[in-house]
GROMACS .gro file of C-alpha atoms in nm:
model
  293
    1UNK     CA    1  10.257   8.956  13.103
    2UNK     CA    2  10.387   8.673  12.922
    3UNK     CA    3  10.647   8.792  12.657
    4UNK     CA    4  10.725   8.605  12.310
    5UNK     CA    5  10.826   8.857  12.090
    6UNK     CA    6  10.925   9.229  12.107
    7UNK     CA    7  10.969   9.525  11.833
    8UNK     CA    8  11.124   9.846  11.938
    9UNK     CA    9  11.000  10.181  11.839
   10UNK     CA   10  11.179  10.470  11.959
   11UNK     CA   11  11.205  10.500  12.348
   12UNK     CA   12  10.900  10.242  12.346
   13UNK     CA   13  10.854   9.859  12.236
   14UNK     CA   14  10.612   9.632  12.107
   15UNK     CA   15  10.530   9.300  12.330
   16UNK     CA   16  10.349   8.990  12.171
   17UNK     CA   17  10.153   8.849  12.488
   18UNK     CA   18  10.057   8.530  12.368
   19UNK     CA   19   9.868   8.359  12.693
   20UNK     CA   20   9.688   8.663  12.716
   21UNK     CA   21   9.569   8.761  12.353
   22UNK     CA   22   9.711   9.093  12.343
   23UNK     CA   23   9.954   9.332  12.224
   24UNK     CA   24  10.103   9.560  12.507
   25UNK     CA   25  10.299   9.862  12.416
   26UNK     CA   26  10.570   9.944  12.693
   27UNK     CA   27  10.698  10.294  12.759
   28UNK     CA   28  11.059  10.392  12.874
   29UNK     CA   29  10.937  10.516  13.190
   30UNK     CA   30  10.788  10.160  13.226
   31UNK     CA   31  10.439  10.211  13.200
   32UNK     CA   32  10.248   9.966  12.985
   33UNK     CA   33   9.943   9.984  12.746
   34UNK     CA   34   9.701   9.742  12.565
   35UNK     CA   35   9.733   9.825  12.171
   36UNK     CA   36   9.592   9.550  12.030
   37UNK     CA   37   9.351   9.278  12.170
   38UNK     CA   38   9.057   9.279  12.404
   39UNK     CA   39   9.243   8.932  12.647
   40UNK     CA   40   8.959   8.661  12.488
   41UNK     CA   41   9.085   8.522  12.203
   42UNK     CA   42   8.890   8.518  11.876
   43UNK     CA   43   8.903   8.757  11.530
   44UNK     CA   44   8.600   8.984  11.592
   45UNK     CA   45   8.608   9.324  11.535
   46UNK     CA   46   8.848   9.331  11.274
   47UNK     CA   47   8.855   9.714  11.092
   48UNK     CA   48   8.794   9.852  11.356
   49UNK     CA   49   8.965   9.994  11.715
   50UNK     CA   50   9.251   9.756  11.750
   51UNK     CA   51   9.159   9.778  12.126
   52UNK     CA   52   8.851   9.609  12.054
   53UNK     CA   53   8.980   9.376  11.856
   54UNK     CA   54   9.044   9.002  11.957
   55UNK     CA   55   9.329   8.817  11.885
   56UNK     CA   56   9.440   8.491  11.963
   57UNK     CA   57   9.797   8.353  12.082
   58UNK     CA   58  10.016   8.623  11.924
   59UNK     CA   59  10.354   8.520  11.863
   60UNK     CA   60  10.511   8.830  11.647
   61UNK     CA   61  10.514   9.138  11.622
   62UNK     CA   62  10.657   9.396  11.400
   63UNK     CA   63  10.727   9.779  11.339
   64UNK     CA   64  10.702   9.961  11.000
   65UNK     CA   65  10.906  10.260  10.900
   66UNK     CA   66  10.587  10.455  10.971
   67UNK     CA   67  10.533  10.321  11.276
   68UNK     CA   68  10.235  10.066  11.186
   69UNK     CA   69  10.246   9.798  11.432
   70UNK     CA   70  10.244   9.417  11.242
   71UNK     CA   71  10.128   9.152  11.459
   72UNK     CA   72  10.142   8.775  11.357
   73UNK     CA   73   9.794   8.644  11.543
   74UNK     CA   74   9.868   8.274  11.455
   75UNK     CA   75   9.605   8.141  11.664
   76UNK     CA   76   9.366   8.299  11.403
   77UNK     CA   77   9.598   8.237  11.094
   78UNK     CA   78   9.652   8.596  10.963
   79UNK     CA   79   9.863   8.901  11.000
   80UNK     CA   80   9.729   9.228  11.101
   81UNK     CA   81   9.804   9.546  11.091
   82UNK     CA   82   9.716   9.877  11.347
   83UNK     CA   83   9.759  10.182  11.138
   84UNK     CA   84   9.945  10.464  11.303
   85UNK     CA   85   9.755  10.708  11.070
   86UNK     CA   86   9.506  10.726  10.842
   87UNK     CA   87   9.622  10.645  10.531
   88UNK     CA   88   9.672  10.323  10.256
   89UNK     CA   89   9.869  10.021  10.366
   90UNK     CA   90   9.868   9.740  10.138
   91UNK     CA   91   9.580   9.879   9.895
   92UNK     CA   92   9.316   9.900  10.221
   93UNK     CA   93   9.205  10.228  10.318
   94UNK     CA   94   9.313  10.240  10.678
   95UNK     CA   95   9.230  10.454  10.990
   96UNK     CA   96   9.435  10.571  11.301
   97UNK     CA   97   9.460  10.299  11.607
   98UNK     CA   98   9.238  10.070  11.365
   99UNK     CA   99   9.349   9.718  11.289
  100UNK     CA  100   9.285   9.519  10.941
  101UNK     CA  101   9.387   9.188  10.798
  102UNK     CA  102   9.660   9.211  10.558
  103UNK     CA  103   9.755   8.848  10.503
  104UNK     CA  104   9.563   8.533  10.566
  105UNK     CA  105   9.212   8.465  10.535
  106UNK     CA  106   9.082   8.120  10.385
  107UNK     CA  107   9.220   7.971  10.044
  108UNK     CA  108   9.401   7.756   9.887
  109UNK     CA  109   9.782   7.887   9.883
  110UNK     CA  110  10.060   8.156   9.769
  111UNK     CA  111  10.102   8.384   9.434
  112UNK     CA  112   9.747   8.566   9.541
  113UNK     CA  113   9.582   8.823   9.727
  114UNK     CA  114   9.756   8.785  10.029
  115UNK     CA  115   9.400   8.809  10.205
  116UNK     CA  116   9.250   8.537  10.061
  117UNK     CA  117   9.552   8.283  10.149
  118UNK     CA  118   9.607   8.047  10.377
  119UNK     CA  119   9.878   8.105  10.609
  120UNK     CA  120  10.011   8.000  10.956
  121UNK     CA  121  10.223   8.304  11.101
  122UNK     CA  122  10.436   8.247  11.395
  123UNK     CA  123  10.699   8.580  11.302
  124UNK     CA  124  10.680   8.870  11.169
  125UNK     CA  125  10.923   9.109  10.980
  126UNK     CA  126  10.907   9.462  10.769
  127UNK     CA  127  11.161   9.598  10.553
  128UNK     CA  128  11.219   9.993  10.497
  129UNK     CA  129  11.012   9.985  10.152
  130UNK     CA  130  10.701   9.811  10.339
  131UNK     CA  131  10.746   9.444  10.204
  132UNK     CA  132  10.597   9.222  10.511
  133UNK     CA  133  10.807   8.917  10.560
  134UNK     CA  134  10.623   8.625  10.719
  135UNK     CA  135  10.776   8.333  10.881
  136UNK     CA  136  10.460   8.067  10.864
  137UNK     CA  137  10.487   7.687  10.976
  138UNK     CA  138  10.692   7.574  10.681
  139UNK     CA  139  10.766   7.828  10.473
  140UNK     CA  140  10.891   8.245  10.476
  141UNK     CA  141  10.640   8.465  10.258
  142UNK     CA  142  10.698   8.777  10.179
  143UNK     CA  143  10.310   9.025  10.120
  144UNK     CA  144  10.480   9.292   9.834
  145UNK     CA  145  10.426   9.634   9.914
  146UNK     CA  146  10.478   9.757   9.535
  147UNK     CA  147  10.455   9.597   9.190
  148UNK     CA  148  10.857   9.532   9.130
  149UNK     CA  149  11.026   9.183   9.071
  150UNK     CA  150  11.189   9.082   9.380
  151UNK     CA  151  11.421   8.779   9.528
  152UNK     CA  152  11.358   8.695   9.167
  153UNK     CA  153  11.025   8.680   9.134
  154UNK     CA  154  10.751   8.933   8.942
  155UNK     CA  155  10.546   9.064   9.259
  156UNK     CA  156  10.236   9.224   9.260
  157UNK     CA  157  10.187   9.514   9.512
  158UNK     CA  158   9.921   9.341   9.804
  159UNK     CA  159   9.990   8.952   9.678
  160UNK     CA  160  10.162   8.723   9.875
  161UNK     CA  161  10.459   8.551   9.784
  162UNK     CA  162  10.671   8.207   9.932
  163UNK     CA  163  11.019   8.309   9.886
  164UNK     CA  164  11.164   8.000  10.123
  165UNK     CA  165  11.010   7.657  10.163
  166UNK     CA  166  10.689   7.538  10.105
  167UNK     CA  167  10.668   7.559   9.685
  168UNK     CA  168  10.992   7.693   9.678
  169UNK     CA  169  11.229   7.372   9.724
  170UNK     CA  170  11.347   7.410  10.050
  171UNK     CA  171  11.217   7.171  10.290
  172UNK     CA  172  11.142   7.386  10.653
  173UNK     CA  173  10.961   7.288  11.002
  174UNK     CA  174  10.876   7.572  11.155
  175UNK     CA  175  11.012   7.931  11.160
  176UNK     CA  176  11.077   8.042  11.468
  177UNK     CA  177  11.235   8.434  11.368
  178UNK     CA  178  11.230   8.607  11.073
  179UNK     CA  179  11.465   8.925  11.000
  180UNK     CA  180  11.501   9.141  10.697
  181UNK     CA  181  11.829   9.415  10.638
  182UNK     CA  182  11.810   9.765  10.475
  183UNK     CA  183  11.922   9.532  10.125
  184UNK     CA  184  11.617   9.378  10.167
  185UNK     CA  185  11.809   9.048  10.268
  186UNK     CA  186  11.631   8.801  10.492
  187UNK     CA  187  11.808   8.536  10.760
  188UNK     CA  188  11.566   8.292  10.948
  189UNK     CA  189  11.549   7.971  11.124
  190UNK     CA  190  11.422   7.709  11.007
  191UNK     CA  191  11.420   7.333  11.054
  192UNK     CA  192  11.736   7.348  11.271
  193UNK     CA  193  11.952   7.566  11.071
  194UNK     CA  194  11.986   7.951  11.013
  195UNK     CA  195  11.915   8.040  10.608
  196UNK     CA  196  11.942   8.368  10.396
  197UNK     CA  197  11.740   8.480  10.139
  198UNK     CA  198  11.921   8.663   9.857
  199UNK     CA  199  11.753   9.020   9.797
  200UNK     CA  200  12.027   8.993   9.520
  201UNK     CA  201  12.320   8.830   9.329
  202UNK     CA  202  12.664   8.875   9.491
  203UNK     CA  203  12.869   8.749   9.774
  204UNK     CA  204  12.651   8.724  10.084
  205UNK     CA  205  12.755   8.533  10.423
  206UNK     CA  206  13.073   8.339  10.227
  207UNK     CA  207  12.891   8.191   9.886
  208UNK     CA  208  12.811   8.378   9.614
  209UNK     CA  209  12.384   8.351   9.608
  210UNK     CA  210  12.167   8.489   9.294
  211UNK     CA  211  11.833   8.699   9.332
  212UNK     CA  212  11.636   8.470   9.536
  213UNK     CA  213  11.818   8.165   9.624
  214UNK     CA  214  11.823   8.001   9.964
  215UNK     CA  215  12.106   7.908  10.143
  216UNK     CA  216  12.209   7.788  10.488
  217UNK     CA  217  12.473   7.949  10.648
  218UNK     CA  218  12.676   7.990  10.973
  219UNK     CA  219  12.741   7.597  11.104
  220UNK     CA  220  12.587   7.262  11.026
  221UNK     CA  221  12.454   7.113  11.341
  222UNK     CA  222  12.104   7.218  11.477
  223UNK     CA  223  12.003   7.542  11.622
  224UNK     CA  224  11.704   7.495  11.855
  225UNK     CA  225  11.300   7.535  11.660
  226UNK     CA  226  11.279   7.853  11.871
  227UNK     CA  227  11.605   8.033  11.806
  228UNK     CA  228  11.529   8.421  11.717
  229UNK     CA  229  11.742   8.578  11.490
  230UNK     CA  230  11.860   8.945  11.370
  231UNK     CA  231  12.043   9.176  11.187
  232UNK     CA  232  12.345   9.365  11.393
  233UNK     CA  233  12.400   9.713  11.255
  234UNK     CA  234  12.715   9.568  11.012
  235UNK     CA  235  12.492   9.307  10.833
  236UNK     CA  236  12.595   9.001  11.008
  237UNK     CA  237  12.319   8.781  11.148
  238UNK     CA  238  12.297   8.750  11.522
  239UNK     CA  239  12.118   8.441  11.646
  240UNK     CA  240  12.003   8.392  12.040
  241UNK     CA  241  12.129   8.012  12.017
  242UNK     CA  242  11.902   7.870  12.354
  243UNK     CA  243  12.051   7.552  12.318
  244UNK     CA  244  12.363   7.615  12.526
  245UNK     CA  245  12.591   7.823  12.288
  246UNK     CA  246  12.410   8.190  12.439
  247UNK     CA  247  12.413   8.462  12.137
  248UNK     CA  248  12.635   8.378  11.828
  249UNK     CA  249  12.701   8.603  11.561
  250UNK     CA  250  12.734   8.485  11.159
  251UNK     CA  251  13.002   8.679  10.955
  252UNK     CA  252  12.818   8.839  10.659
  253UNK     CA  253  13.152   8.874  10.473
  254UNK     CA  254  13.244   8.493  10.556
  255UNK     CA  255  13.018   8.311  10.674
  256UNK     CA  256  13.211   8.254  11.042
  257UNK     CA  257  13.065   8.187  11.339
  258UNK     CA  258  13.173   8.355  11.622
  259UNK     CA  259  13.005   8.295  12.010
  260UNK     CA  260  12.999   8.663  12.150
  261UNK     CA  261  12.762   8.561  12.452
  262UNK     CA  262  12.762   8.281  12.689
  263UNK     CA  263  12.493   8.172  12.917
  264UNK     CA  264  12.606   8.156  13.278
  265UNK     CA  265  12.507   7.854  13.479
  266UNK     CA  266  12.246   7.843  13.745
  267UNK     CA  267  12.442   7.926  14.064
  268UNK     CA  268  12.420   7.645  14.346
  269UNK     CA  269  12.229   7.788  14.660
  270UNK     CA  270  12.477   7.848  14.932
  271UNK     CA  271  12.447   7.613  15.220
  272UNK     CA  272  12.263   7.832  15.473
  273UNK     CA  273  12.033   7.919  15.198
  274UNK     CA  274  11.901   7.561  15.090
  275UNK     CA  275  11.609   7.389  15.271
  276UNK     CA  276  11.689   7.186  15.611
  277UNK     CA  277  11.604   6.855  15.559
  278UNK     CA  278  11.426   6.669  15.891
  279UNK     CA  279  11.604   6.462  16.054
  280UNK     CA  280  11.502   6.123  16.067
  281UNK     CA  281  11.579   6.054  16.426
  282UNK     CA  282  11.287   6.345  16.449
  283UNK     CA  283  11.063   6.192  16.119
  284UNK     CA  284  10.662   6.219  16.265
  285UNK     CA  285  10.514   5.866  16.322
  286UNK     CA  286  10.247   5.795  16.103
  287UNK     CA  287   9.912   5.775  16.217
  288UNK     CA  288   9.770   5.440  16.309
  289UNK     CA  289   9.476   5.302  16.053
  290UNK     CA  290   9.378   4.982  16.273
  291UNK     CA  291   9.484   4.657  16.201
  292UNK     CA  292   9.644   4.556  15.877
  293UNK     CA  293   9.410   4.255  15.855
   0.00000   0.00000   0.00000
């Protein structure tokens, strides 16, 4: 197994496997099961058994309220879905351990059936009234779960939405973690720095944002393109900072940054335990090819 992404569930969590094309669900007793993904990679059998569906590179993965399992299958340019139970998710009638495309497809953009637009998922994110946040190559989308007007916009329920770069002004490489609070606020990184997305006007993280807006917060120098990021239980953003500064946290009150985990060094091999070198008074002749000439 080759871990890039993880969403717990209960005593159990979600792993993306991304060299392998799967989706492995771990138990606490440390078993581990395929959910999603038959190992080739590929986007047959979509709608149907999620086991015998194929994926390709997944690099997030997410967990509903429900328990739905969201997967970010970038290789293939969509996000999918395995239903825990029959039911509706996103308008589509959906069955138990079944997967189905709820974003991405082919076309030309955002502000449309999120099926039939073009996306590049590399993260994944749910908040608790179903809205799928989506953290794409340049941009954050959000795929509304309900008709409502939200981070300022007018959504409708199953379209898909940029609410951070791409159309929406703020210039973004990739986004490397998306995460989404019980407000509905969203922190990400992007383009070297960490950002929030207001869910709505007030102070948030030290400046005073409106419905919508984008800001970047915490410090000013770069955080690495693969940083992941989260909410702690008190609001504040913690970011895993794999540059050299470990696990910092961002004040949501102030803005602050605070470094509440540092990454130990490598420890030196002790002398009996590094490799002898040969001597060269003992160095093996090498063999004789004949005459230079």
């Amino acid at each position: 197994m080759e871990p890039v992404a993880v969403a717990v569930s209960g005593s159990s969590f979600y792993v993306a496997d991304e060299t392998h094309n799967v989706v492995r669900r771990v138990d606490a007793d440390g078993s581990q099961v395929v959910v999603a993904g038959t190992g080739y990679g590929g986007i047959l059998g979509d709608g149907g058994p999620a086991t015998s569906a194929s994926l390709s590179q997944p690099r997030g993965v997410a967990v509903d309220a429900a328990g739905n399992l969201l997967i970010a299958d970038t290789g293939e340019a969509r996000v999918r879905v395995v239903a825990t139970t029959t039911g509706t998710f996103d308008g589509q009638a959906m069955a138990t351990g079944d997967n189905y495309t709820i974003a991405g497809h082919q076309g030309p953009g955002a502000n449309e059936p999120a099926t039939a637009a073009f996306i590049e998922p590399e993260s994944v994110a749910v908040d608790g009234a179903g809205n799928v946040l989506v953290g794409t190559s340049n941009s954050v989308d959000v795929v509304a779960a309900s008709s409502v007007s939200f981070y300022g916009q007018a959504m409708t329920a199953g379209d898909i939405y940029t609410i951070a770069g791409g159309s929406a002004g703020v210039d973004l490489s990739t986004v490397s973690g998306v995460a989404v609070d019980g407000s509905g606020d969203v922190v990400f990184v992007g383009g070297g720095c960490v950002w929030v997305v207001a869910a709505a006007p007030g102070p948030l993280f030290g400046q005073e944002m409106s419905a919508g807006s984008v800001a970047p917060i915490g410090r000013s120098d770069s955080f690495p393109l693969d940083a992941g990021v989260a909410f702690d239980q008190t609001g504040n953003a913690v970011v895993a900072d794999g540059s050299g500064d470990g696990v910092v946290e961002i004040s949501r009150s102030s803005g602050a940054v605070v470094t509440v985990a540092v990454p130990e060094p490598p420890a030196s091999p002790a002398m009996e335990d590094r490799p002898s070198q040969p001597s060269l008074r003992h160095r093996p002749a090498w063999p004789s090819t004949g005459p230079a000439t």
